[in-house]
Amino acid sequence: MFSFLSTNGGQSSGQPSPSLIKEANEHVRMMHLRIQDLEQRIREQSELLDRRDIEQRDQLKRIRIAQEAEKATYYIQYEKLEHRCEQLETLLREKEVQIAYLMHRCSFLDEAASYVPLIDQLAQCLKMSLAAPPPKVHPVRPTKSTSEEAAPMTKTIHGLSTVSEESGHVESQD
């Protein structure tokens, strides 16, 4: 790049020429400016990265807090649902017992229902018997047989009453 052994018009003194020194100094100054510019960029990017890192840590912290709050909410909901499930299971067992009891009672009703046609027939028969006019009852007189006419008899039943077959009157004995 730079040649300190340049020849200026045939002189070779081993000393760099002033224009070469000036050019080298300008180059060093430009490099120094470039280094300062790069260092400034590095500082800015480092600060930017630090800010982003802080922002991301804060965001991560907020996310973790929100996550924990959400977990707590879900856990509370879970406990409520678990309690509700236990209540429903208890209710289900009670209903199953009630169903078994009612099924047992239904068996009695089914048996009673099987008698409905017979009860209907009996009710119809009773209605018809009550609706029919009462029969005329004629007193019946006993007829005398030939053996009874020959020997009148009185019966005594354990000392309570006697009946004279001839007269047909009941007599009480005390």
Coordinates of N, CA and C in Angstrom, one line a residue, residues 9-163:
G9 N 12.1 11.4 -8.2 CA 13.0 12.0 -9.2 C 14.4 11.6 -9.1
G10 N 14.6 10.4 -8.7 CA 15.9 9.8 -8.7 C 16.6 9.9 -7.4
Q11 N 15.9 10.5 -6.4 CA 16.6 10.6 -5.1 C 16.2 9.4 -4.3
S12 N 17.1 8.8 -3.7 CA 16.8 7.7 -2.8 C 17.5 8.0 -1.5
S13 N 16.8 8.6 -0.6 CA 17.4 9.0 0.6 C 17.0 8.1 1.7
G14 N 16.0 7.2 1.5 CA 15.5 6.3 2.6 C 14.5 7.0 3.5
Q15 N 14.2 8.2 3.2 CA 13.2 9.0 4.0 C 11.9 9.0 3.1
P16 N 10.8 8.9 3.8 CA 9.6 9.0 3.0 C 9.3 10.4 2.6
S17 N 8.7 10.5 1.5 CA 8.5 11.9 1.0 C 7.3 12.5 1.8
P18 N 7.3 13.9 1.8 CA 6.2 14.6 2.6 C 4.9 14.2 2.0
S19 N 4.7 14.0 0.8 CA 3.4 13.7 0.3 C 2.9 12.3 0.7
L20 N 3.9 11.4 0.8 CA 3.6 10.1 1.3 C 3.3 10.1 2.8
I21 N 3.9 10.9 3.5 CA 3.6 11.1 5.0 C 2.2 11.7 5.1
K22 N 2.0 12.7 4.3 CA 0.7 13.3 4.4 C -0.4 12.3 4.0
E23 N -0.2 11.5 3.0 CA -1.1 10.5 2.6 C -1.3 9.5 3.7
A24 N -0.2 9.1 4.3 CA -0.3 8.1 5.4 C -1.0 8.6 6.6
N25 N -0.7 9.9 6.9 CA -1.4 10.5 8.1 C -2.9 10.6 7.8
E26 N -3.3 11.0 6.5 CA -4.7 11.1 6.2 C -5.3 9.7 6.3
H27 N -4.6 8.7 5.9 CA -5.1 7.3 6.0 C -5.3 6.9 7.4
V28 N -4.4 7.2 8.3 CA -4.5 6.9 9.7 C -5.6 7.7 10.3
R29 N -5.8 9.0 10.0 CA -6.9 9.8 10.5 C -8.2 9.2 10.0
M30 N -8.3 8.7 8.8 CA -9.6 8.1 8.3 C -9.8 6.8 9.0
M31 N -8.8 6.1 9.2 CA -8.9 4.8 10.0 C -9.4 5.1 11.4
H32 N -8.8 6.1 12.0 CA -9.2 6.5 13.4 C -10.7 6.9 13.4
L33 N -11.1 7.7 12.4 CA -12.5 8.1 12.3 C -13.4 6.9 12.1
R34 N -12.9 6.0 11.3 CA -13.7 4.8 11.0 C -13.8 3.9 12.3
I35 N -12.7 3.8 13.0 CA -12.7 3.0 14.3 C -13.7 3.7 15.3
Q36 N -13.6 5.0 15.4 CA -14.5 5.7 16.3 C -16.0 5.5 15.9
D37 N -16.2 5.6 14.6 CA -17.6 5.3 14.1 C -18.0 3.9 14.4
L38 N -17.2 2.9 14.2 CA -17.5 1.6 14.5 C -17.7 1.4 16.0
E39 N -16.8 2.0 16.8 CA -17.0 1.9 18.3 C -18.3 2.5 18.7
Q40 N -18.7 3.6 18.1 CA -19.9 4.3 18.4 C -21.1 3.4 18.1
R41 N -21.0 2.8 16.9 CA -22.1 1.8 16.5 C -22.2 0.6 17.4
I42 N -21.0 0.2 17.9 CA -21.0 -1.0 18.8 C -21.7 -0.6 20.1
R43 N -21.3 0.7 20.6 CA -21.9 1.1 21.8 C -23.4 1.3 21.7
E44 N -23.9 1.9 20.6 CA -25.3 2.0 20.3 C -26.0 0.7 20.2
Q45 N -25.4 -0.3 19.5 CA -26.0 -1.6 19.4 C -26.0 -2.3 20.7
S46 N -24.9 -2.1 21.5 CA -24.9 -2.7 22.8 C -26.0 -2.2 23.7
E47 N -26.1 -0.8 23.7 CA -27.2 -0.2 24.4 C -28.6 -0.7 24.0
L48 N -28.7 -0.8 22.6 CA -30.0 -1.3 22.1 C -30.3 -2.7 22.5
L49 N -29.2 -3.6 22.5 CA -29.4 -4.9 22.9 C -29.7 -5.0 24.4
D50 N -29.0 -4.1 25.2 CA -29.3 -4.1 26.6 C -30.8 -3.7 26.9
R51 N -31.2 -2.7 26.2 CA -32.6 -2.3 26.3 C -33.6 -3.4 25.9
R52 N -33.3 -4.0 24.8 CA -34.1 -5.1 24.3 C -34.1 -6.3 25.3
D53 N -32.9 -6.5 25.9 CA -32.8 -7.6 26.8 C -33.6 -7.3 28.1
I54 N -33.6 -6.0 28.5 CA -34.4 -5.6 29.7 C -35.9 -5.7 29.4
E55 N -36.2 -5.2 28.2 CA -37.6 -5.3 27.7 C -38.1 -6.8 27.7
Q56 N -37.3 -7.6 27.1 CA -37.6 -9.0 27.0 C -37.7 -9.7 28.4
R57 N -36.8 -9.3 29.3 CA -36.9 -9.9 30.6 C -38.2 -9.4 31.3
D58 N -38.5 -8.1 31.1 CA -39.7 -7.6 31.7 C -40.9 -8.3 31.1
Q59 N -40.9 -8.5 29.8 CA -42.0 -9.1 29.1 C -42.1 -10.6 29.6
L60 N -41.0 -11.2 29.7 CA -41.0 -12.6 30.2 C -41.5 -12.7 31.6
K61 N -41.1 -11.7 32.4 CA -41.6 -11.7 33.8 C -43.2 -11.5 33.8
R62 N -43.6 -10.5 33.0 CA -45.1 -10.3 32.9 C -45.8 -11.6 32.4
I63 N -45.2 -12.2 31.4 CA -45.8 -13.5 30.9 C -45.9 -14.5 32.0
R64 N -44.8 -14.7 32.8 CA -44.8 -15.7 33.8 C -45.9 -15.3 34.9
I65 N -46.0 -14.0 35.2 CA -47.0 -13.6 36.2 C -48.4 -13.9 35.7
A66 N -48.6 -13.5 34.4 CA -49.9 -13.8 33.8 C -50.2 -15.3 33.7
Q67 N -49.1 -16.1 33.5 CA -49.3 -17.5 33.4 C -49.6 -18.1 34.8
E68 N -49.0 -17.6 35.8 CA -49.3 -18.0 37.2 C -50.7 -17.7 37.6
A69 N -51.1 -16.4 37.2 CA -52.5 -16.0 37.5 C -53.5 -16.9 36.8
E70 N -53.2 -17.2 35.5 CA -54.1 -18.0 34.7 C -54.1 -19.4 35.3
K71 N -53.0 -19.9 35.7 CA -52.9 -21.3 36.3 C -53.8 -21.3 37.6
A72 N -53.7 -20.2 38.4 CA -54.4 -20.1 39.6 C -55.9 -20.1 39.3
T73 N -56.3 -19.3 38.3 CA -57.7 -19.3 37.9 C -58.2 -20.6 37.4
Y74 N -57.4 -21.3 36.6 CA -57.7 -22.6 36.1 C -57.8 -23.6 37.3
Y75 N -56.9 -23.5 38.2 CA -57.0 -24.4 39.4 C -58.2 -24.2 40.2
I76 N -58.6 -22.9 40.4 CA -59.9 -22.6 41.1 C -61.1 -23.2 40.3
Q77 N -61.1 -23.0 39.0 CA -62.1 -23.6 38.2 C -62.2 -25.1 38.3
Y78 N -61.0 -25.7 38.3 CA -60.8 -27.1 38.4 C -61.4 -27.6 39.7
E79 N -61.1 -26.9 40.8 CA -61.6 -27.3 42.1 C -63.1 -27.2 42.1
K80 N -63.7 -26.1 41.6 CA -65.1 -25.9 41.5 C -65.8 -27.0 40.7
L81 N -65.2 -27.4 39.6 CA -65.7 -28.4 38.7 C -65.6 -29.8 39.4
E82 N -64.5 -30.0 40.1 CA -64.4 -31.3 40.8 C -65.4 -31.4 41.9
H83 N -65.7 -30.3 42.6 CA -66.7 -30.3 43.6 C -68.1 -30.5 43.0
R84 N -68.3 -29.9 41.9 CA -69.6 -30.1 41.2 C -69.8 -31.5 40.7
C85 N -68.7 -32.1 40.2 CA -68.8 -33.5 39.8 C -69.1 -34.4 41.0
E86 N -68.5 -34.1 42.1 CA -68.8 -34.9 43.3 C -70.3 -34.8 43.7
Q87 N -70.8 -33.5 43.6 CA -72.2 -33.3 43.9 C -73.1 -34.1 42.9
L88 N -72.7 -34.0 41.7 CA -73.5 -34.7 40.6 C -73.5 -36.2 40.8
E89 N -72.3 -36.7 41.2 CA -72.2 -38.2 41.4 C -73.1 -38.6 42.6
T90 N -73.1 -37.8 43.7 CA -73.9 -38.1 44.8 C -75.4 -38.0 44.4
L91 N -75.7 -37.0 43.7 CA -77.1 -36.9 43.2 C -77.5 -38.1 42.3
L92 N -76.5 -38.5 41.5 CA -76.8 -39.6 40.6 C -77.1 -40.9 41.4
R93 N -76.2 -41.1 42.5 CA -76.5 -42.3 43.3 C -77.8 -42.2 44.0
E94 N -78.2 -41.0 44.5 CA -79.5 -40.8 45.1 C -80.6 -41.1 44.1
K95 N -80.5 -40.6 42.9 CA -81.5 -40.9 41.9 C -81.6 -42.3 41.5
E96 N -80.4 -43.0 41.5 CA -80.5 -44.5 41.2 C -81.2 -45.2 42.3
V97 N -81.0 -44.8 43.5 CA -81.7 -45.5 44.6 C -83.2 -45.2 44.5
Q98 N -83.5 -44.0 44.2 CA -84.9 -43.6 44.0 C -85.6 -44.3 42.9
I99 N -84.8 -44.5 41.8 CA -85.3 -45.2 40.6 C -85.6 -46.7 41.0
A100 N -84.7 -47.3 41.7 CA -84.8 -48.7 42.2 C -86.1 -48.8 43.0
Y101 N -86.3 -47.9 43.9 CA -87.5 -47.9 44.8 C -88.7 -47.7 44.0
L102 N -88.7 -46.8 43.0 CA -89.9 -46.6 42.2 C -90.2 -47.8 41.3
M103 N -89.1 -48.4 40.8 CA -89.3 -49.6 40.0 C -90.0 -50.7 40.8
H104 N -89.6 -50.8 42.0 CA -90.2 -51.8 42.9 C -91.7 -51.5 43.1
R105 N -92.0 -50.2 43.3 CA -93.4 -49.8 43.5 C -94.1 -50.0 42.2
C106 N -93.5 -49.8 41.0 CA -94.1 -50.0 39.7 C -94.5 -51.4 39.5
S107 N -93.7 -52.3 40.1 CA -94.1 -53.8 39.9 C -95.4 -54.0 40.6
F108 N -95.7 -53.4 41.7 CA -97.0 -53.6 42.4 C -98.1 -53.0 41.5
L109 N -97.8 -51.8 41.0 CA -98.8 -51.2 40.1 C -99.1 -52.0 38.9
D110 N -98.0 -52.6 38.3 CA -98.2 -53.5 37.2 C -99.1 -54.6 37.5
E111 N -98.8 -55.2 38.7 CA -99.7 -56.3 39.1 C -101.1 -55.9 39.3
A112 N -101.3 -54.8 40.0 CA -102.7 -54.3 40.2 C -103.3 -53.9 38.8
A113 N -102.6 -53.4 37.9 CA -103.1 -53.1 36.6 C -103.5 -54.3 35.8
S114 N -102.9 -55.5 36.1 CA -103.3 -56.7 35.4 C -104.7 -57.1 35.8
Y115 N -105.2 -56.6 37.0 CA -106.6 -57.0 37.5 C -107.6 -56.0 37.0
V116 N -107.3 -55.0 36.2 CA -108.2 -54.0 35.8 C -109.3 -54.6 34.9
P117 N -109.1 -55.5 34.0 CA -110.2 -56.1 33.2 C -111.2 -56.8 34.1
L118 N -110.7 -57.5 35.1 CA -111.6 -58.3 36.0 C -112.4 -57.3 36.9
I119 N -111.7 -56.2 37.4 CA -112.4 -55.2 38.2 C -113.5 -54.5 37.3
D120 N -113.2 -54.2 36.1 CA -114.1 -53.6 35.2 C -115.4 -54.5 35.0
Q121 N -115.1 -55.8 34.8 CA -116.2 -56.7 34.7 C -117.1 -56.8 35.9
L122 N -116.4 -56.8 37.1 CA -117.1 -56.9 38.4 C -117.9 -55.6 38.5
A123 N -117.4 -54.4 38.2 CA -118.1 -53.2 38.3 C -119.3 -53.2 37.4
Q124 N -119.1 -53.7 36.2 CA -120.2 -53.7 35.2 C -121.3 -54.6 35.7
C125 N -120.9 -55.8 36.3 CA -121.9 -56.7 36.9 C -122.7 -56.1 38.0
L126 N -122.0 -55.4 38.9 CA -122.6 -54.7 40.0 C -123.6 -53.6 39.5
K127 N -123.2 -52.9 38.5 CA -124.1 -51.8 38.0 C -125.3 -52.4 37.4
M128 N -125.1 -53.5 36.7 CA -126.3 -54.2 36.1 C -127.2 -54.8 37.2
S129 N -126.6 -55.3 38.3 CA -127.5 -55.9 39.3 C -128.2 -54.8 40.1
L130 N -127.6 -53.6 40.2 CA -128.3 -52.5 40.9 C -129.3 -51.9 40.0
A131 N -129.1 -51.9 38.8 CA -130.1 -51.3 37.8 C -131.3 -52.2 37.6
A132 N -131.2 -53.5 37.8 CA -132.3 -54.4 37.6 C -133.3 -54.2 38.7
P133 N -134.6 -54.4 38.3 CA -135.6 -54.3 39.4 C -135.5 -55.5 40.3
P134 N -135.9 -55.2 41.6 CA -135.8 -56.4 42.5 C -136.8 -57.5 42.2
P135 N -136.4 -58.7 42.4 CA -137.3 -59.8 42.1 C -138.4 -59.8 43.1
K136 N -139.6 -60.3 42.7 CA -140.7 -60.4 43.6 C -140.5 -61.7 44.3
V137 N -140.6 -61.6 45.7 CA -140.5 -62.8 46.5 C -141.8 -63.3 47.0
H138 N -142.2 -64.5 46.7 CA -143.5 -65.1 47.2 C -143.1 -66.0 48.4
P139 N -143.9 -65.8 49.5 CA -143.6 -66.7 50.6 C -143.9 -68.2 50.2
V140 N -143.1 -69.0 50.6 CA -143.2 -70.4 50.3 C -143.7 -71.1 51.6
R141 N -144.8 -71.9 51.4 CA -145.3 -72.6 52.5 C -144.8 -74.0 52.4
P142 N -144.4 -74.6 53.5 CA -143.9 -75.9 53.5 C -145.1 -76.9 53.2
T143 N -144.8 -77.9 52.4 CA -145.8 -78.9 52.1 C -145.7 -80.0 53.1
K144 N -146.8 -80.6 53.4 CA -146.8 -81.7 54.4 C -146.6 -83.0 53.6
S145 N -145.7 -83.8 54.1 CA -145.6 -85.1 53.5 C -146.4 -86.1 54.4
T146 N -146.6 -87.3 53.9 CA -147.5 -88.3 54.5 C -146.9 -88.8 55.9
S147 N -145.6 -88.8 56.0 CA -145.0 -89.3 57.2 C -145.1 -88.3 58.3
E148 N -145.1 -87.0 57.9 CA -145.1 -85.9 58.9 C -146.5 -85.8 59.5
E149 N -147.5 -86.1 58.6 CA -148.9 -86.0 59.1 C -149.2 -87.0 60.2
A150 N -148.6 -88.1 60.1 CA -148.8 -89.2 61.0 C -148.3 -89.0 62.4
A151 N -147.1 -88.4 62.5 CA -146.5 -88.2 63.8 C -145.9 -86.8 63.9
P152 N -146.6 -85.9 64.6 CA -146.1 -84.6 64.7 C -144.9 -84.6 65.7
M153 N -143.9 -83.7 65.3 CA -142.6 -83.8 66.0 C -142.1 -82.4 66.4
T154 N -141.4 -82.3 67.5 CA -140.9 -81.1 68.0 C -139.4 -81.3 68.1
K155 N -138.7 -80.3 67.5 CA -137.2 -80.4 67.5 C -136.6 -79.4 68.5
T156 N -135.6 -79.9 69.2 CA -134.9 -79.0 70.1 C -133.5 -78.9 69.7
I157 N -133.0 -77.7 69.5 CA -131.6 -77.6 69.1 C -130.8 -77.0 70.2
H158 N -130.1 -77.7 70.9 CA -129.2 -77.3 72.0 C -129.9 -76.4 73.0
G159 N -131.1 -76.6 73.2 CA -131.9 -75.8 74.1 C -132.2 -74.4 73.7
L160 N -132.0 -74.0 72.5 CA -132.2 -72.6 72.1 C -133.7 -72.4 71.7
S161 N -134.1 -73.1 70.7 CA -135.4 -72.9 70.2 C -136.1 -74.2 69.8
T162 N -137.3 -74.2 69.8 CA -138.0 -75.4 69.3 C -139.0 -75.0 68.2
V163 N -139.2 -75.9 67.3 CA -140.1 -75.6 66.2 C -141.1 -76.7 66.2

